[in-house]
Amino acid sequence: MTEEQLKLQIERMEMMCKTFQSNSEKYPEFLPEFEASQSINNILQQSINLTTENYNDILKILKNIDLLKHYDGSGWYDYKLHLNSVLRNKGFNGFN
């Protein structure tokens, strides 16, 4: 994946986060997805080179959202597909 494609993936993740935020104003079950995606996006934006600590922080966020009731629809699935792609491109195994 080129650097431009990587930027596009992250931009799409940011758009999905905004969608979760917008949806959460009417449907509270989107709030955990908004908060999780916002935290993950912040980690990705602040880290030119993703560290193991950053990766572990992302995994922790994903683990914690699975403990909460949330919408868990196609938007969240798509977000995680994009995130997996970004993580693999940055040299990590992704997640299940």
Short mmCIF file of N, CA and C in Angstrom, two decimals:
data_model
loop_
_atom_site.label_atom_id
_atom_site.label_comp_id
_atom_site.label_asym_id
_atom_site.label_seq_id
_atom_site.Cartn_x
_atom_site.Cartn_y
_atom_site.Cartn_z
N MET A 1 0.85 -1.17 0.00
CA MET A 1 0.00 0.00 0.00
C MET A 1 0.90 1.24 0.00
N THR A 2 0.59 2.17 -0.88
CA THR A 2 1.37 3.39 -0.95
C THR A 2 1.00 4.32 0.21
N GLU A 3 1.82 5.32 0.43
CA GLU A 3 1.56 6.30 1.49
C GLU A 3 0.24 7.03 1.21
N GLU A 4 -0.04 7.30 -0.04
CA GLU A 4 -1.29 7.97 -0.41
C GLU A 4 -2.50 7.09 -0.10
N GLN A 5 -2.40 5.81 -0.38
CA GLN A 5 -3.49 4.88 -0.07
C GLN A 5 -3.70 4.77 1.44
N LEU A 6 -2.60 4.78 2.18
CA LEU A 6 -2.68 4.74 3.64
C LEU A 6 -3.40 5.98 4.17
N LYS A 7 -3.05 7.14 3.65
CA LYS A 7 -3.73 8.38 4.05
C LYS A 7 -5.22 8.31 3.74
N LEU A 8 -5.56 7.76 2.61
CA LEU A 8 -6.96 7.62 2.22
C LEU A 8 -7.71 6.70 3.19
N GLN A 9 -7.07 5.60 3.58
CA GLN A 9 -7.68 4.68 4.55
C GLN A 9 -7.98 5.42 5.86
N ILE A 10 -7.01 6.19 6.34
CA ILE A 10 -7.18 6.91 7.60
C ILE A 10 -8.24 8.00 7.46
N GLU A 11 -8.30 8.67 6.32
CA GLU A 11 -9.35 9.67 6.08
C GLU A 11 -10.73 9.02 6.12
N ARG A 12 -10.85 7.86 5.54
CA ARG A 12 -12.13 7.14 5.57
C ARG A 12 -12.50 6.77 7.01
N MET A 13 -11.51 6.36 7.79
CA MET A 13 -11.77 6.04 9.19
C MET A 13 -12.24 7.28 9.95
N GLU A 14 -11.70 8.42 9.62
CA GLU A 14 -12.14 9.67 10.25
C GLU A 14 -13.57 10.00 9.86
N MET A 15 -13.93 9.76 8.61
CA MET A 15 -15.32 9.99 8.17
C MET A 15 -16.27 9.05 8.88
N MET A 16 -15.86 7.80 9.07
CA MET A 16 -16.70 6.84 9.78
C MET A 16 -16.90 7.28 11.23
N CYS A 17 -15.86 7.80 11.84
CA CYS A 17 -15.94 8.30 13.21
C CYS A 17 -16.97 9.42 13.30
N LYS A 18 -16.96 10.32 12.33
CA LYS A 18 -17.95 11.41 12.31
C LYS A 18 -19.37 10.86 12.14
N THR A 19 -19.50 9.80 11.37
CA THR A 19 -20.81 9.17 11.21
C THR A 19 -21.28 8.57 12.53
N PHE A 20 -20.36 7.89 13.24
CA PHE A 20 -20.71 7.34 14.55
C PHE A 20 -21.14 8.46 15.50
N GLN A 21 -20.42 9.57 15.45
CA GLN A 21 -20.75 10.70 16.31
C GLN A 21 -22.14 11.23 15.98
N SER A 22 -22.41 11.43 14.71
CA SER A 22 -23.71 11.93 14.27
C SER A 22 -24.83 10.98 14.68
N ASN A 23 -24.61 9.70 14.46
CA ASN A 23 -25.63 8.71 14.81
C ASN A 23 -25.85 8.63 16.32
N SER A 24 -24.78 8.88 17.10
CA SER A 24 -24.90 8.76 18.55
C SER A 24 -25.79 9.85 19.15
N GLU A 25 -25.97 10.94 18.42
CA GLU A 25 -26.83 12.01 18.92
C GLU A 25 -28.28 11.56 18.99
N LYS A 26 -28.66 10.63 18.14
CA LYS A 26 -30.03 10.12 18.14
C LYS A 26 -30.12 8.70 18.70
N TYR A 27 -29.06 7.93 18.49
CA TYR A 27 -29.04 6.53 18.91
C TYR A 27 -27.83 6.29 19.81
N PRO A 28 -28.04 6.20 21.13
CA PRO A 28 -26.93 6.10 22.07
C PRO A 28 -26.02 4.88 21.87
N GLU A 29 -26.52 3.83 21.21
CA GLU A 29 -25.68 2.64 21.02
C GLU A 29 -24.51 2.89 20.07
N PHE A 30 -24.50 4.05 19.40
CA PHE A 30 -23.36 4.42 18.54
C PHE A 30 -22.26 5.13 19.33
N LEU A 31 -22.55 5.57 20.54
CA LEU A 31 -21.58 6.33 21.32
C LEU A 31 -20.29 5.55 21.59
N PRO A 32 -20.35 4.27 22.01
CA PRO A 32 -19.09 3.54 22.20
C PRO A 32 -18.25 3.45 20.92
N GLU A 33 -18.89 3.32 19.78
CA GLU A 33 -18.16 3.25 18.51
C GLU A 33 -17.52 4.59 18.18
N PHE A 34 -18.24 5.66 18.46
CA PHE A 34 -17.67 6.99 18.25
C PHE A 34 -16.44 7.19 19.14
N GLU A 35 -16.60 6.90 20.42
CA GLU A 35 -15.49 7.11 21.36
C GLU A 35 -14.29 6.23 21.04
N ALA A 36 -14.54 4.98 20.71
CA ALA A 36 -13.45 4.06 20.37
C ALA A 36 -12.74 4.50 19.09
N SER A 37 -13.51 4.81 18.06
CA SER A 37 -12.89 5.21 16.79
C SER A 37 -12.14 6.53 16.93
N GLN A 38 -12.67 7.44 17.74
CA GLN A 38 -11.99 8.72 17.96
C GLN A 38 -10.65 8.48 18.67
N SER A 39 -10.63 7.61 19.66
CA SER A 39 -9.38 7.31 20.38
C SER A 39 -8.37 6.63 19.46
N ILE A 40 -8.83 5.68 18.67
CA ILE A 40 -7.93 4.99 17.75
C ILE A 40 -7.40 5.94 16.69
N ASN A 41 -8.28 6.76 16.13
CA ASN A 41 -7.83 7.72 15.12
C ASN A 41 -6.80 8.69 15.70
N ASN A 42 -6.99 9.11 16.95
CA ASN A 42 -6.02 10.00 17.58
C ASN A 42 -4.66 9.33 17.70
N ILE A 43 -4.66 8.07 18.07
CA ILE A 43 -3.39 7.32 18.16
C ILE A 43 -2.71 7.28 16.79
N LEU A 44 -3.47 6.98 15.76
CA LEU A 44 -2.89 6.88 14.41
C LEU A 44 -2.38 8.24 13.92
N GLN A 45 -3.10 9.31 14.24
CA GLN A 45 -2.70 10.64 13.78
C GLN A 45 -1.46 11.15 14.51
N GLN A 46 -1.30 10.76 15.76
CA GLN A 46 -0.17 11.26 16.56
C GLN A 46 1.09 10.44 16.36
N SER A 47 1.00 9.32 15.68
CA SER A 47 2.12 8.41 15.56
C SER A 47 2.55 8.25 14.11
N ILE A 48 3.63 8.90 13.76
CA ILE A 48 4.15 8.72 12.41
C ILE A 48 4.57 7.26 12.23
N ASN A 49 5.31 6.76 13.20
CA ASN A 49 5.68 5.34 13.23
C ASN A 49 4.96 4.71 14.40
N LEU A 50 4.06 3.82 14.11
CA LEU A 50 3.27 3.16 15.15
C LEU A 50 4.18 2.27 16.00
N THR A 51 4.10 2.44 17.31
CA THR A 51 4.91 1.64 18.22
C THR A 51 4.11 0.44 18.72
N THR A 52 4.80 -0.47 19.35
CA THR A 52 4.13 -1.61 19.97
C THR A 52 3.16 -1.12 21.04
N GLU A 53 3.54 -0.10 21.77
CA GLU A 53 2.66 0.47 22.80
C GLU A 53 1.38 1.03 22.15
N ASN A 54 1.53 1.73 21.03
CA ASN A 54 0.36 2.24 20.31
C ASN A 54 -0.55 1.10 19.87
N TYR A 55 0.07 0.08 19.32
CA TYR A 55 -0.68 -1.10 18.85
C TYR A 55 -1.44 -1.74 20.00
N ASN A 56 -0.77 -1.91 21.14
CA ASN A 56 -1.42 -2.51 22.30
C ASN A 56 -2.55 -1.63 22.83
N ASP A 57 -2.37 -0.32 22.77
CA ASP A 57 -3.45 0.60 23.17
C ASP A 57 -4.67 0.43 22.27
N ILE A 58 -4.45 0.27 20.98
CA ILE A 58 -5.54 0.06 20.04
C ILE A 58 -6.25 -1.25 20.33
N LEU A 59 -5.49 -2.30 20.57
CA LEU A 59 -6.09 -3.60 20.90
C LEU A 59 -6.92 -3.52 22.18
N LYS A 60 -6.44 -2.77 23.15
CA LYS A 60 -7.17 -2.59 24.40
C LYS A 60 -8.50 -1.87 24.17
N ILE A 61 -8.48 -0.86 23.33
CA ILE A 61 -9.71 -0.13 23.00
C ILE A 61 -10.71 -1.08 22.35
N LEU A 62 -10.24 -1.88 21.41
CA LEU A 62 -11.12 -2.84 20.73
C LEU A 62 -11.68 -3.88 21.70
N LYS A 63 -10.84 -4.34 22.61
CA LYS A 63 -11.28 -5.32 23.60
C LYS A 63 -12.35 -4.71 24.51
N ASN A 64 -12.13 -3.47 24.92
CA ASN A 64 -13.07 -2.81 25.82
C ASN A 64 -14.42 -2.55 25.17
N ILE A 65 -14.43 -2.20 23.90
CA ILE A 65 -15.72 -1.93 23.25
C ILE A 65 -16.53 -3.23 23.13
N ASP A 66 -15.84 -4.35 23.01
CA ASP A 66 -16.55 -5.63 22.93
C ASP A 66 -17.25 -5.97 24.24
N LEU A 67 -16.84 -5.33 25.32
CA LEU A 67 -17.48 -5.55 26.62
C LEU A 67 -18.74 -4.70 26.80
N LEU A 68 -18.93 -3.74 25.90
CA LEU A 68 -20.05 -2.82 25.99
C LEU A 68 -21.13 -3.15 24.96
N LYS A 69 -22.34 -2.75 25.29
CA LYS A 69 -23.40 -2.83 24.30
C LYS A 69 -23.19 -1.67 23.31
N HIS A 70 -23.11 -2.02 22.05
CA HIS A 70 -22.99 -0.98 21.02
C HIS A 70 -23.66 -1.49 19.75
N TYR A 71 -23.82 -0.60 18.79
CA TYR A 71 -24.60 -0.93 17.59
C TYR A 71 -24.03 -2.13 16.85
N ASP A 72 -22.72 -2.15 16.63
CA ASP A 72 -22.03 -3.28 16.02
C ASP A 72 -22.59 -3.65 14.65
N GLY A 73 -22.82 -2.65 13.83
CA GLY A 73 -23.37 -2.87 12.50
C GLY A 73 -22.29 -2.86 11.43
N SER A 74 -22.73 -2.67 10.20
CA SER A 74 -21.82 -2.72 9.06
C SER A 74 -20.80 -1.58 9.07
N GLY A 75 -21.16 -0.43 9.63
CA GLY A 75 -20.21 0.68 9.72
C GLY A 75 -19.04 0.35 10.63
N TRP A 76 -19.33 -0.27 11.76
CA TRP A 76 -18.26 -0.66 12.69
C TRP A 76 -17.40 -1.76 12.06
N TYR A 77 -18.04 -2.69 11.36
CA TYR A 77 -17.30 -3.74 10.67
C TYR A 77 -16.36 -3.13 9.62
N ASP A 78 -16.86 -2.18 8.85
CA ASP A 78 -16.05 -1.52 7.84
C ASP A 78 -14.89 -0.75 8.48
N TYR A 79 -15.18 -0.08 9.59
CA TYR A 79 -14.12 0.65 10.30
C TYR A 79 -13.00 -0.32 10.69
N LYS A 80 -13.37 -1.46 11.24
CA LYS A 80 -12.36 -2.43 11.67
C LYS A 80 -11.59 -3.01 10.48
N LEU A 81 -12.24 -3.17 9.34
CA LEU A 81 -11.51 -3.63 8.14
C LEU A 81 -10.44 -2.62 7.74
N HIS A 82 -10.82 -1.35 7.75
CA HIS A 82 -9.85 -0.30 7.43
C HIS A 82 -8.72 -0.29 8.44
N LEU A 83 -9.05 -0.40 9.72
CA LEU A 83 -8.04 -0.40 10.77
C LEU A 83 -7.09 -1.58 10.60
N ASN A 84 -7.62 -2.75 10.32
CA ASN A 84 -6.77 -3.93 10.11
C ASN A 84 -5.79 -3.69 8.97
N SER A 85 -6.27 -3.08 7.91
CA SER A 85 -5.42 -2.79 6.76
C SER A 85 -4.30 -1.82 7.14
N VAL A 86 -4.65 -0.78 7.88
CA VAL A 86 -3.65 0.21 8.31
C VAL A 86 -2.62 -0.45 9.23
N LEU A 87 -3.08 -1.24 10.18
CA LEU A 87 -2.15 -1.89 11.11
C LEU A 87 -1.20 -2.83 10.38
N ARG A 88 -1.72 -3.60 9.46
CA ARG A 88 -0.86 -4.53 8.70
C ARG A 88 0.15 -3.75 7.86
N ASN A 89 -0.30 -2.63 7.28
CA ASN A 89 0.61 -1.81 6.49
C ASN A 89 1.72 -1.23 7.35
N LYS A 90 1.44 -1.01 8.61
CA LYS A 90 2.44 -0.45 9.52
C LYS A 90 3.26 -1.54 10.22
N GLY A 91 3.11 -2.79 9.76
CA GLY A 91 3.97 -3.87 10.24
C GLY A 91 3.44 -4.68 11.40
N PHE A 92 2.16 -4.54 11.71
CA PHE A 92 1.58 -5.31 12.81
C PHE A 92 0.64 -6.38 12.26
N ASN A 93 0.29 -7.34 13.10
CA ASN A 93 -0.52 -8.48 12.66
C ASN A 93 -2.00 -8.17 12.47
N GLY A 94 -2.44 -7.01 12.86
CA GLY A 94 -3.86 -6.74 12.83
C GLY A 94 -4.50 -7.37 14.05
N PHE A 95 -5.75 -7.71 13.94
CA PHE A 95 -6.48 -8.31 15.05
C PHE A 95 -7.56 -9.20 14.50
N ASN A 96 -8.17 -10.01 15.36
CA ASN A 96 -9.24 -10.90 14.92
C ASN A 96 -10.58 -10.25 15.12
#
